[in-house]
Amino acid sequence: MPSDMFSAETRDGRLHLRFSGPLDRAAAAARWDEAHRAARDARAVTLDAGEVTALDSGGAALLVSLAGDEAEWVEPRDPAAQGTLDRFRKGLGTARPSGPRHLRFRPVTALGAYTLGRYHKFLERAAFMGDTILTTIGLLPRPWRLRWAEVLRHLDEAGTQAFPLCILLGTLIGVILAFQSSVPMRQFGATIFIPQLVGISLTRELGPLLAGVILAGRTGSAYAAELGTMRVNEEVDALKTMGLDPTAWLVVPRILASTLVMPALSMVMNITGLIGMSIVMATLGFPPVAVLNQLEQWMSVGDLAGGLAKSAAFGLAIGYVGCRAGLSAGRGPRAVGDAATGAVVGGIVALVLLDGLFAILFFRLGW
């Protein structure tokens, strides 16, 4: 272990033992005697392991043996090293020590730690996005390397099996919109314009948005739960050990399936919503011919094309968020549930953000 990875100095009557870099079995053995000699005669010890980047059982044994019962700790900032240290403590039956630093009010330190944590999370997400994009580009000239059987399976699970729910919600949304619109329209004698209002609202906005919510709730959570379970069971690590790219095997087929299936779900929502609206219009005394004439007069192919383009982007975002949440799941018993929850929440937030961006874009384009 290089000398710059371990230091022992006394400040204000307290011995500060600082470790940095990888602290594996060999490094711990090289500094075991020196560190214990320094700590033997010290009245108070501060054990700083904040810069430790890798830790195994040998390094954890060195840190725990130096700490004793009264040492002040600076825990490793690396999540993997911290996890190894926690598991070692749990195996020994010792609780995580709480030094005086936990009782001190350090707002600047807490703000800095939070900012660095958000920054590292951003780097992880950017790395995952870059890996996904590069893998997809690499598969374009060699499409036979893509697992098409998996793509078809996810198309069936995300699309075909979601049609009944889309039909039910689409019909109900069409009925609700028509009934609610008829109340103010009737006051101005404009009930005939209800098909125009409902049709444009469904094709441009509500159809893609509601289909995206269904996809996020059903498929996004399923992606996160499935991949999170594979990560907990170390199946993802097994793929890496065998020399297989988890992104190409697990991520790209799911994102492709969600992107392809979203326009179909949006179209089902649009058609069934218009059918529900037509039923309400028939109860108000307007024949189907009048409804069709209003739709043909006021709706255009651009309205439908814009909604379908948005829905494809929604599907891409939901698939990406679900896969990222699954592959970034932890190892504990709550990891899969947390990943599924994060996928649903992240997918819906991504839907709203993309919908706002498309609204601004369409407004600027005059579409």
Short mmCIF file of C-alpha atoms in Angstrom, two decimals:
data_model
loop_
_atom_site.label_atom_id
_atom_site.label_comp_id
_atom_site.label_asym_id
_atom_site.label_seq_id
_atom_site.Cartn_x
_atom_site.Cartn_y
_atom_site.Cartn_z
CA MET A 1 0.00 0.00 0.00
CA PRO A 2 1.60 3.28 -1.05
CA SER A 3 2.42 5.71 1.70
CA ASP A 4 0.05 8.39 0.41
CA MET A 5 -2.87 6.03 1.00
CA PHE A 6 -2.31 5.95 4.79
CA SER A 7 -1.39 8.70 7.20
CA ALA A 8 -1.32 9.05 10.97
CA GLU A 9 -1.04 12.44 12.64
CA THR A 10 -1.98 13.92 15.98
CA ARG A 11 -4.00 17.14 16.12
CA ASP A 12 -5.42 18.66 19.31
CA GLY A 13 -4.59 15.53 21.28
CA ARG A 14 -6.50 13.28 18.88
CA LEU A 15 -4.90 10.75 16.57
CA HIS A 16 -6.19 11.00 13.01
CA LEU A 17 -5.81 7.81 10.97
CA ARG A 18 -6.63 8.45 7.32
CA PHE A 19 -7.04 5.78 4.65
CA SER A 20 -7.63 6.35 0.95
CA GLY A 21 -7.71 4.39 -2.26
CA PRO A 22 -8.30 0.63 -2.41
CA LEU A 23 -8.03 -1.08 0.97
CA ASP A 24 -7.93 -4.78 0.17
CA ARG A 25 -6.41 -7.70 2.06
CA ALA A 26 -2.86 -7.04 0.83
CA ALA A 27 -3.02 -3.33 1.65
CA ALA A 28 -4.48 -4.03 5.08
CA ALA A 29 -1.72 -6.56 5.85
CA ALA A 30 0.97 -4.06 4.80
CA ARG A 31 -0.30 -1.39 7.22
CA TRP A 32 -1.75 -3.54 10.01
CA ASP A 33 1.16 -3.33 12.45
CA GLU A 34 1.93 0.31 11.75
CA ALA A 35 -1.66 1.43 12.21
CA HIS A 36 -2.13 -0.54 15.44
CA ARG A 37 1.12 0.77 16.91
CA ALA A 38 -0.02 4.31 16.23
CA ALA A 39 -3.47 3.71 17.73
CA ARG A 40 -2.24 1.78 20.80
CA ASP A 41 -1.01 4.80 22.75
CA ALA A 42 -3.61 7.30 21.53
CA ARG A 43 -6.27 8.55 23.92
CA ALA A 44 -8.72 9.48 21.17
CA VAL A 45 -8.83 8.24 17.60
CA THR A 46 -10.51 9.63 14.49
CA LEU A 47 -10.74 7.03 11.76
CA ASP A 48 -11.13 8.68 8.36
CA ALA A 49 -12.13 6.20 5.64
CA GLY A 50 -13.95 8.71 3.49
CA GLU A 51 -11.54 8.37 0.55
CA VAL A 52 -11.52 4.56 0.48
CA THR A 53 -12.57 3.52 -3.02
CA ALA A 54 -12.58 -0.27 -2.65
CA LEU A 55 -12.89 -2.49 0.38
CA ASP A 56 -12.88 -6.21 1.11
CA SER A 57 -13.13 -8.22 4.31
CA GLY A 58 -9.43 -7.71 5.11
CA GLY A 59 -9.68 -3.94 4.88
CA ALA A 60 -12.94 -3.94 6.85
CA ALA A 61 -11.27 -6.01 9.57
CA LEU A 62 -8.46 -3.45 9.82
CA LEU A 63 -10.88 -0.52 10.12
CA VAL A 64 -13.11 -2.20 12.72
CA SER A 65 -10.14 -3.36 14.82
CA LEU A 66 -8.69 0.16 14.85
CA ALA A 67 -11.97 1.85 15.71
CA GLY A 68 -12.76 0.08 18.97
CA ASP A 69 -15.76 1.41 20.85
CA GLU A 70 -14.97 5.11 21.20
CA ALA A 71 -13.41 6.13 17.89
CA GLU A 72 -14.90 8.88 15.78
CA TRP A 73 -15.70 7.65 12.26
CA VAL A 74 -15.69 9.21 8.83
CA GLU A 75 -17.55 6.60 6.79
CA PRO A 76 -16.52 5.66 3.22
CA ARG A 77 -18.28 7.76 0.63
CA ASP A 78 -18.09 4.98 -1.94
CA PRO A 79 -21.41 3.04 -1.79
CA ALA A 80 -19.77 -0.33 -2.48
CA ALA A 81 -17.11 0.18 0.21
CA GLN A 82 -19.74 1.35 2.68
CA GLY A 83 -21.85 -1.73 1.93
CA THR A 84 -18.90 -4.06 2.54
CA LEU A 85 -18.16 -2.34 5.85
CA ASP A 86 -21.81 -2.55 6.95
CA ARG A 87 -21.99 -6.26 6.12
CA PHE A 88 -18.77 -6.91 8.07
CA ARG A 89 -20.15 -5.08 11.10
CA LYS A 90 -23.40 -6.98 10.86
CA GLY A 91 -21.52 -10.26 10.73
CA LEU A 92 -19.66 -9.32 13.91
CA GLY A 93 -22.88 -8.25 15.57
CA THR A 94 -21.65 -4.72 16.14
CA ALA A 95 -23.78 -1.69 15.46
CA ARG A 96 -22.63 1.08 13.23
CA PRO A 97 -20.66 3.42 15.49
CA SER A 98 -21.97 6.89 15.95
CA GLY A 99 -19.30 9.42 16.75
CA PRO A 100 -19.69 13.02 17.85
CA ARG A 101 -19.80 14.10 14.23
CA HIS A 102 -23.39 12.86 13.95
CA LEU A 103 -24.40 15.32 16.67
CA ARG A 104 -22.79 18.35 15.09
CA PHE A 105 -24.70 20.78 12.96
CA ARG A 106 -22.76 21.15 9.72
CA PRO A 107 -25.06 22.66 7.09
CA VAL A 108 -22.29 23.50 4.64
CA THR A 109 -20.88 19.96 4.84
CA ALA A 110 -24.34 18.45 4.45
CA LEU A 111 -25.09 20.69 1.47
CA GLY A 112 -21.78 19.79 -0.14
CA ALA A 113 -22.35 16.07 0.41
CA TYR A 114 -25.84 16.32 -1.07
CA THR A 115 -24.55 18.25 -4.08
CA LEU A 116 -21.77 15.74 -4.70
CA GLY A 117 -24.27 12.89 -4.37
CA ARG A 118 -26.57 14.46 -6.95
CA TYR A 119 -23.59 15.07 -9.21
CA HIS A 120 -22.50 11.43 -9.02
CA LYS A 121 -26.07 10.30 -9.70
CA PHE A 122 -26.14 12.54 -12.76
CA LEU A 123 -22.88 11.05 -14.00
CA GLU A 124 -24.27 7.53 -13.56
CA ARG A 125 -27.40 8.39 -15.52
CA ALA A 126 -25.39 10.08 -18.26
CA ALA A 127 -23.11 7.03 -18.48
CA PHE A 128 -26.11 4.70 -18.75
CA MET A 129 -27.65 6.85 -21.47
CA GLY A 130 -24.40 7.00 -23.40
CA ASP A 131 -23.93 3.25 -23.10
CA THR A 132 -27.46 2.63 -24.37
CA ILE A 133 -27.03 4.99 -27.33
CA LEU A 134 -23.66 3.51 -28.33
CA THR A 135 -24.96 -0.05 -28.03
CA THR A 136 -27.99 0.79 -30.17
CA ILE A 137 -25.80 2.42 -32.81
CA GLY A 138 -23.55 -0.62 -32.79
CA LEU A 139 -26.54 -2.91 -33.40
CA LEU A 140 -27.81 -0.93 -36.41
CA PRO A 141 -25.36 -2.42 -38.96
CA ARG A 142 -25.81 -5.88 -37.34
CA PRO A 143 -29.53 -6.20 -36.57
CA TRP A 144 -29.32 -9.99 -36.42
CA ARG A 145 -27.45 -9.66 -33.12
CA LEU A 146 -30.55 -8.17 -31.50
CA ARG A 147 -32.71 -10.63 -29.56
CA TRP A 148 -35.83 -10.35 -31.71
CA ALA A 149 -37.61 -13.08 -29.76
CA GLU A 150 -37.32 -10.88 -26.67
CA VAL A 151 -38.58 -7.88 -28.62
CA LEU A 152 -41.67 -9.81 -29.71
CA ARG A 153 -42.27 -11.04 -26.17
CA HIS A 154 -42.16 -7.52 -24.79
CA LEU A 155 -44.37 -6.26 -27.61
CA ASP A 156 -46.98 -8.80 -26.57
CA GLU A 157 -46.68 -8.03 -22.86
CA ALA A 158 -46.62 -4.24 -23.24
CA GLY A 159 -49.02 -3.96 -26.18
CA THR A 160 -51.42 -6.80 -26.83
CA GLN A 161 -52.09 -7.52 -23.17
CA ALA A 162 -52.69 -3.80 -22.50
CA PHE A 163 -55.37 -3.41 -25.21
CA PRO A 164 -58.34 -4.32 -22.95
CA LEU A 165 -57.34 -1.70 -20.38
CA CYS A 166 -56.82 0.92 -23.10
CA ILE A 167 -60.21 0.12 -24.64
CA LEU A 168 -61.94 0.47 -21.27
CA LEU A 169 -60.21 3.72 -20.29
CA GLY A 170 -60.48 5.20 -23.79
CA THR A 171 -64.23 4.63 -23.93
CA LEU A 172 -64.76 6.06 -20.46
CA ILE A 173 -62.62 9.12 -21.22
CA GLY A 174 -64.60 9.77 -24.40
CA VAL A 175 -67.89 9.50 -22.53
CA ILE A 176 -66.71 11.74 -19.70
CA LEU A 177 -65.30 14.42 -22.01
CA ALA A 178 -68.48 14.49 -24.10
CA PHE A 179 -70.78 14.75 -21.09
CA GLN A 180 -68.68 17.43 -19.39
CA SER A 181 -68.36 19.43 -22.61
CA SER A 182 -72.07 19.30 -23.30
CA VAL A 183 -72.88 21.35 -20.18
CA PRO A 184 -71.20 24.65 -21.21
CA MET A 185 -71.70 24.02 -24.95
CA ARG A 186 -75.46 23.71 -24.51
CA GLN A 187 -75.64 27.18 -22.95
CA PHE A 188 -74.35 28.71 -26.20
CA GLY A 189 -76.12 26.35 -28.57
CA ALA A 190 -72.79 24.84 -29.68
CA THR A 191 -73.42 21.20 -28.80
CA ILE A 192 -72.61 20.21 -32.38
CA PHE A 193 -68.98 21.22 -31.80
CA ILE A 194 -68.41 18.60 -29.08
CA PRO A 195 -66.90 16.10 -31.58
CA GLN A 196 -64.38 18.73 -32.65
CA LEU A 197 -63.37 19.46 -29.04
CA VAL A 198 -63.12 15.83 -27.96
CA GLY A 199 -61.45 14.63 -31.17
CA ILE A 200 -58.65 17.21 -31.13
CA SER A 201 -58.12 16.79 -27.39
CA LEU A 202 -57.80 13.03 -27.71
CA THR A 203 -55.55 12.84 -30.77
CA ARG A 204 -53.19 15.65 -29.82
CA GLU A 205 -53.00 15.38 -26.04
CA LEU A 206 -55.09 12.99 -23.95
CA GLY A 207 -54.69 9.85 -26.04
CA PRO A 208 -50.87 9.76 -25.97
CA LEU A 209 -50.70 11.00 -22.38
CA LEU A 210 -53.13 8.43 -20.95
CA ALA A 211 -51.55 5.65 -22.97
CA GLY A 212 -48.19 6.72 -21.54
CA VAL A 213 -49.54 6.55 -17.99
CA ILE A 214 -50.80 3.02 -18.68
CA LEU A 215 -47.44 2.01 -20.14
CA ALA A 216 -45.55 3.50 -17.18
CA GLY A 217 -47.78 1.76 -14.66
CA ARG A 218 -47.78 -1.64 -16.36
CA THR A 219 -44.61 -1.94 -18.41
CA GLY A 220 -42.21 0.52 -16.79
CA SER A 221 -42.71 -1.07 -13.38
CA ALA A 222 -42.45 -4.55 -14.89
CA TYR A 223 -39.12 -3.66 -16.55
CA ALA A 224 -37.75 -2.32 -13.28
CA ALA A 225 -38.97 -5.29 -11.24
CA GLU A 226 -37.63 -7.87 -13.70
CA LEU A 227 -34.22 -6.26 -14.11
CA GLY A 228 -34.04 -5.45 -10.40
CA THR A 229 -34.65 -9.10 -9.55
CA MET A 230 -31.95 -10.14 -12.00
CA ARG A 231 -29.56 -7.70 -10.36
CA VAL A 232 -30.39 -8.92 -6.85
CA ASN A 233 -29.87 -12.52 -7.99
CA GLU A 234 -26.56 -11.45 -9.61
CA GLU A 235 -27.73 -12.58 -13.05
CA VAL A 236 -26.56 -9.29 -14.55
CA ASP A 237 -23.11 -9.87 -13.10
CA ALA A 238 -23.18 -13.37 -14.55
CA LEU A 239 -23.81 -11.94 -18.03
CA LYS A 240 -20.81 -9.64 -17.64
CA THR A 241 -18.69 -12.58 -16.45
CA MET A 242 -19.63 -14.53 -19.58
CA GLY A 243 -18.56 -11.60 -21.74
CA LEU A 244 -22.11 -10.58 -22.75
CA ASP A 245 -23.25 -6.97 -22.80
CA PRO A 246 -26.26 -6.52 -20.46
CA THR A 247 -27.30 -3.40 -22.35
CA ALA A 248 -27.61 -5.27 -25.66
CA TRP A 249 -29.25 -8.29 -24.07
CA LEU A 250 -31.61 -6.66 -21.59
CA VAL A 251 -32.04 -2.94 -22.23
CA VAL A 252 -32.25 -2.41 -25.99
CA PRO A 253 -35.03 -5.01 -26.65
CA ARG A 254 -37.20 -3.51 -23.92
CA ILE A 255 -36.72 0.10 -25.03
CA LEU A 256 -37.39 -0.84 -28.65
CA ALA A 257 -40.57 -2.70 -27.70
CA SER A 258 -41.92 0.18 -25.59
CA THR A 259 -41.15 2.67 -28.38
CA LEU A 260 -42.93 0.60 -31.02
CA VAL A 261 -45.95 -0.25 -28.91
CA MET A 262 -46.83 3.24 -27.70
CA PRO A 263 -48.31 4.54 -31.00
CA ALA A 264 -50.55 1.46 -31.13
CA LEU A 265 -51.77 2.04 -27.58
CA SER A 266 -52.34 5.72 -28.34
CA MET A 267 -54.32 4.81 -31.45
CA VAL A 268 -56.51 2.43 -29.45
CA MET A 269 -57.17 5.19 -26.92
CA ASN A 270 -58.10 7.63 -29.70
CA ILE A 271 -60.49 5.27 -31.49
CA THR A 272 -62.26 4.04 -28.38
CA GLY A 273 -62.50 7.60 -27.04
CA LEU A 274 -64.19 8.76 -30.23
CA ILE A 275 -66.56 5.80 -30.03
CA GLY A 276 -67.50 6.73 -26.46
CA MET A 277 -68.04 10.35 -27.52
CA SER A 278 -70.26 9.20 -30.42
CA ILE A 279 -72.42 7.22 -28.01
CA VAL A 280 -72.99 10.34 -25.91
CA MET A 281 -73.72 12.42 -29.01
CA ALA A 282 -76.33 9.85 -30.06
CA THR A 283 -78.06 10.24 -26.67
CA LEU A 284 -78.09 14.02 -27.27
CA GLY A 285 -79.88 13.57 -30.61
CA PHE A 286 -76.99 13.82 -33.09
CA PRO A 287 -76.69 10.99 -35.63
CA PRO A 288 -73.30 9.38 -36.43
CA VAL A 289 -73.22 11.18 -39.79
CA ALA A 290 -73.19 14.58 -38.09
CA VAL A 291 -70.40 13.47 -35.77
CA LEU A 292 -68.30 12.18 -38.70
CA ASN A 293 -68.84 15.41 -40.64
CA GLN A 294 -67.58 17.45 -37.70
CA LEU A 295 -64.52 15.25 -37.30
CA GLU A 296 -63.69 15.39 -41.02
CA GLN A 297 -64.16 19.15 -41.12
CA TRP A 298 -62.06 20.12 -38.13
CA MET A 299 -59.52 17.34 -37.66
CA SER A 300 -56.49 16.78 -39.88
CA VAL A 301 -53.85 14.14 -40.41
CA GLY A 302 -51.36 16.45 -38.73
CA ASP A 303 -53.26 16.23 -35.44
CA LEU A 304 -53.04 12.44 -35.50
CA ALA A 305 -49.41 12.41 -36.68
CA GLY A 306 -48.33 14.81 -33.95
CA GLY A 307 -49.98 12.70 -31.27
CA LEU A 308 -48.42 9.48 -32.57
CA ALA A 309 -44.98 11.11 -32.75
CA LYS A 310 -45.34 12.22 -29.14
CA SER A 311 -46.45 8.76 -28.09
CA ALA A 312 -43.34 7.17 -29.63
CA ALA A 313 -41.14 9.58 -27.67
CA PHE A 314 -43.12 8.78 -24.53
CA GLY A 315 -42.55 5.06 -25.05
CA LEU A 316 -38.82 5.61 -25.50
CA ALA A 317 -38.61 7.60 -22.27
CA ILE A 318 -40.68 5.11 -20.25
CA GLY A 319 -38.62 2.15 -21.45
CA TYR A 320 -35.38 3.95 -20.68
CA VAL A 321 -36.47 5.02 -17.19
CA GLY A 322 -37.76 1.53 -16.35
CA CYS A 323 -34.55 -0.20 -17.46
CA ARG A 324 -32.33 2.30 -15.67
CA ALA A 325 -34.31 1.93 -12.44
CA GLY A 326 -34.02 -1.86 -12.62
CA LEU A 327 -30.30 -1.99 -13.33
CA SER A 328 -29.52 0.58 -10.64
CA ALA A 329 -31.44 -1.34 -7.96
CA GLY A 330 -29.68 -2.14 -4.72
CA ARG A 331 -29.06 -5.52 -3.16
CA GLY A 332 -31.41 -5.47 -0.18
CA PRO A 333 -34.89 -6.99 0.19
CA ARG A 334 -36.57 -3.68 -0.65
CA ALA A 335 -34.50 -3.11 -3.79
CA VAL A 336 -37.03 -4.49 -6.27
CA GLY A 337 -39.96 -2.57 -4.77
CA ASP A 338 -37.98 0.67 -4.70
CA ALA A 339 -36.91 0.14 -8.31
CA ALA A 340 -40.50 -0.42 -9.46
CA THR A 341 -41.69 2.66 -7.58
CA GLY A 342 -38.89 4.76 -9.02
CA ALA A 343 -39.70 3.54 -12.54
CA VAL A 344 -43.38 4.54 -12.28
CA VAL A 345 -42.68 7.93 -10.70
CA GLY A 346 -39.80 8.68 -13.08
CA GLY A 347 -41.82 7.57 -16.09
CA ILE A 348 -44.76 9.83 -15.24
CA VAL A 349 -42.46 12.79 -14.56
CA ALA A 350 -40.72 12.17 -17.89
CA LEU A 351 -44.14 12.09 -19.60
CA VAL A 352 -45.12 15.47 -18.20
CA LEU A 353 -41.76 17.05 -19.07
CA LEU A 354 -41.79 15.70 -22.63
CA ASP A 355 -45.41 16.74 -23.08
CA GLY A 356 -44.52 20.28 -22.08
CA LEU A 357 -41.57 20.33 -24.49
CA PHE A 358 -43.77 19.05 -27.33
CA ALA A 359 -46.41 21.66 -26.51
CA ILE A 360 -43.84 24.44 -26.84
CA LEU A 361 -42.42 22.88 -30.02
CA PHE A 362 -45.83 22.50 -31.68
CA PHE A 363 -46.76 26.05 -30.70
CA ARG A 364 -43.56 27.44 -32.25
CA LEU A 365 -44.11 25.41 -35.41
CA GLY A 366 -47.74 26.50 -35.63
CA TRP A 367 -48.86 22.89 -35.62
#
